[in-house]
Amino acid sequence: QVQLVESGGGLVQPGGSLRLSCAVSGITFSNYLVSWVRQAPGKGLEWVSSIDSSGTETYYTGTVKGRFTISRDNAKSTLYLQMTNLRPEDTAQYFCTTPKRWSGPPGSSRSEDYRFWGQGTQVTVSS
């Protein structure tokens, strides 16, 4: 079956960095545009970033542009999100997921627009 397993979350001070990973199995990873989305406590889903199937094109929401970098290793079927200069407002559960369709940024913030999901990894930015 399809599995997406995120890792790399944790507690970090403002200004710190984290690198999230998402190991994917059960699908031909290199065929899929994949995304990171997040959900903060008490808030709705927020699209963060996407990367096309080859890793050539990347897309970011404005609040993370210049601070986060999405990448992928198709040989390892793994998606990454390098997060730097983290802010308290970045605190959220982060999920890797596959959009059902992609018509360009911004990505959707509706859960029903995504097909496969990981279990999420918690990122907490606090001093």
Short mmCIF file of C-alpha atoms in Angstrom, two decimals:
data_model
loop_
_atom_site.label_atom_id
_atom_site.label_comp_id
_atom_site.label_asym_id
_atom_site.label_seq_id
_atom_site.Cartn_x
_atom_site.Cartn_y
_atom_site.Cartn_z
CA GLN A 1 0.00 0.00 0.00
CA VAL A 2 1.00 3.63 -0.30
CA GLN A 3 3.00 4.97 2.63
CA LEU A 4 4.35 8.44 3.29
CA VAL A 5 6.42 8.67 6.45
CA GLU A 6 7.55 12.08 7.68
CA SER A 7 10.39 12.65 10.10
CA GLY A 8 12.65 15.42 11.33
CA GLY A 9 10.28 17.57 13.32
CA GLY A 10 10.99 18.79 16.82
CA LEU A 11 11.35 21.75 19.13
CA VAL A 12 13.59 24.56 17.94
CA GLN A 13 14.25 28.12 19.04
CA PRO A 14 13.27 31.06 16.84
CA GLY A 15 15.89 31.55 14.17
CA GLY A 16 16.79 27.87 14.20
CA SER A 17 16.65 25.28 11.46
CA LEU A 18 15.12 21.88 10.85
CA ARG A 19 15.12 19.47 7.93
CA LEU A 20 12.00 17.43 7.36
CA SER A 21 12.04 14.21 5.35
CA CYS A 22 9.23 12.18 3.82
CA ALA A 23 9.95 8.63 2.71
CA VAL A 24 7.46 7.43 0.12
CA SER A 25 6.63 3.89 -0.93
CA GLY A 26 3.88 2.12 -2.85
CA ILE A 27 3.81 4.60 -5.74
CA THR A 28 6.24 5.56 -8.48
CA PHE A 29 7.50 8.61 -6.63
CA SER A 30 9.21 10.12 -9.67
CA ASN A 31 5.83 10.43 -11.42
CA TYR A 32 4.33 12.72 -8.82
CA LEU A 33 4.41 16.39 -7.98
CA VAL A 34 4.50 16.40 -4.18
CA SER A 35 3.74 19.00 -1.57
CA TRP A 36 4.23 20.00 2.02
CA VAL A 37 1.21 21.35 3.86
CA ARG A 38 0.86 22.29 7.51
CA GLN A 39 -1.79 22.77 10.13
CA ALA A 40 -1.28 24.95 13.16
CA PRO A 41 -3.26 24.34 16.35
CA GLY A 42 -6.81 25.58 15.93
CA LYS A 43 -6.24 26.66 12.34
CA GLY A 44 -6.99 25.31 8.91
CA LEU A 45 -4.73 23.53 6.50
CA GLU A 46 -2.11 25.70 4.81
CA TRP A 47 -0.20 24.85 1.65
CA VAL A 48 3.52 25.44 2.16
CA SER A 49 5.47 24.25 -0.87
CA SER A 50 5.43 21.93 -3.86
CA ILE A 51 8.01 20.43 -6.19
CA ASP A 52 7.42 18.96 -9.62
CA SER A 53 8.15 15.34 -10.46
CA SER A 54 11.67 15.99 -11.76
CA GLY A 55 12.64 18.43 -9.02
CA THR A 56 13.09 21.22 -11.55
CA GLU A 57 10.26 23.51 -10.51
CA THR A 58 9.58 24.56 -6.94
CA TYR A 59 6.80 26.65 -5.46
CA TYR A 60 6.38 28.33 -2.08
CA THR A 61 3.81 30.24 -0.15
CA GLY A 62 4.91 33.80 0.47
CA THR A 63 5.51 33.50 4.19
CA VAL A 64 8.19 30.82 3.76
CA LYS A 65 9.81 31.96 0.52
CA GLY A 66 13.49 32.57 1.10
CA ARG A 67 13.49 30.58 4.34
CA PHE A 68 12.34 27.11 3.28
CA THR A 69 13.76 24.94 0.50
CA ILE A 70 11.91 21.95 -0.92
CA SER A 71 13.85 19.20 -2.66
CA ARG A 72 13.54 15.56 -3.59
CA ASP A 73 15.67 12.53 -4.27
CA ASN A 74 13.79 10.34 -6.73
CA ALA A 75 16.35 7.55 -6.41
CA LYS A 76 15.51 7.35 -2.71
CA SER A 77 11.80 8.20 -3.12
CA THR A 78 12.23 10.89 -0.52
CA LEU A 79 10.97 14.44 -0.21
CA TYR A 80 12.70 17.07 1.92
CA LEU A 81 11.93 20.45 3.41
CA GLN A 82 14.88 22.45 4.71
CA MET A 83 13.56 25.11 7.05
CA THR A 84 15.74 27.98 8.23
CA ASN A 85 15.17 31.15 10.24
CA LEU A 86 12.16 29.51 11.84
CA ARG A 87 9.52 31.68 13.46
CA PRO A 88 6.93 30.90 16.15
CA GLU A 89 4.23 31.16 13.49
CA ASP A 90 5.82 28.19 11.69
CA THR A 91 4.67 25.98 14.56
CA ALA A 92 2.41 23.32 13.07
CA GLN A 93 2.01 19.70 12.13
CA TYR A 94 3.70 19.27 8.75
CA PHE A 95 2.45 16.73 6.22
CA CYS A 96 3.79 15.52 2.91
CA THR A 97 1.07 14.83 0.43
CA THR A 98 0.24 14.40 -3.26
CA PRO A 99 -2.18 16.80 -4.90
CA LYS A 100 -4.95 15.22 -6.99
CA ARG A 101 -4.31 17.93 -9.57
CA TRP A 102 -1.95 20.85 -9.97
CA SER A 103 -2.77 24.06 -11.78
CA GLY A 104 0.08 26.12 -10.43
CA PRO A 105 0.70 27.97 -7.19
CA PRO A 106 -0.72 28.54 -4.72
CA GLY A 107 -1.49 25.00 -3.79
CA SER A 108 -4.81 24.07 -2.30
CA SER A 109 -5.61 24.38 1.38
CA ARG A 110 -8.44 21.87 1.16
CA SER A 111 -7.63 18.39 2.42
CA GLU A 112 -9.95 16.82 -0.15
CA ASP A 113 -7.69 18.08 -2.92
CA TYR A 114 -4.89 15.74 -1.82
CA ARG A 115 -4.77 12.02 -2.35
CA PHE A 116 -1.97 10.38 -0.32
CA TRP A 117 -0.92 11.61 3.13
CA GLY A 118 1.72 10.95 5.71
CA GLN A 119 0.99 10.91 9.44
CA GLY A 120 2.69 14.27 9.93
CA THR A 121 5.60 15.53 11.97
CA GLN A 122 5.31 18.25 14.60
CA VAL A 123 7.41 21.39 14.36
CA THR A 124 7.41 23.67 17.40
CA VAL A 125 9.25 26.97 17.33
CA SER A 126 9.55 28.44 20.78
CA SER A 127 12.07 29.97 23.12
#
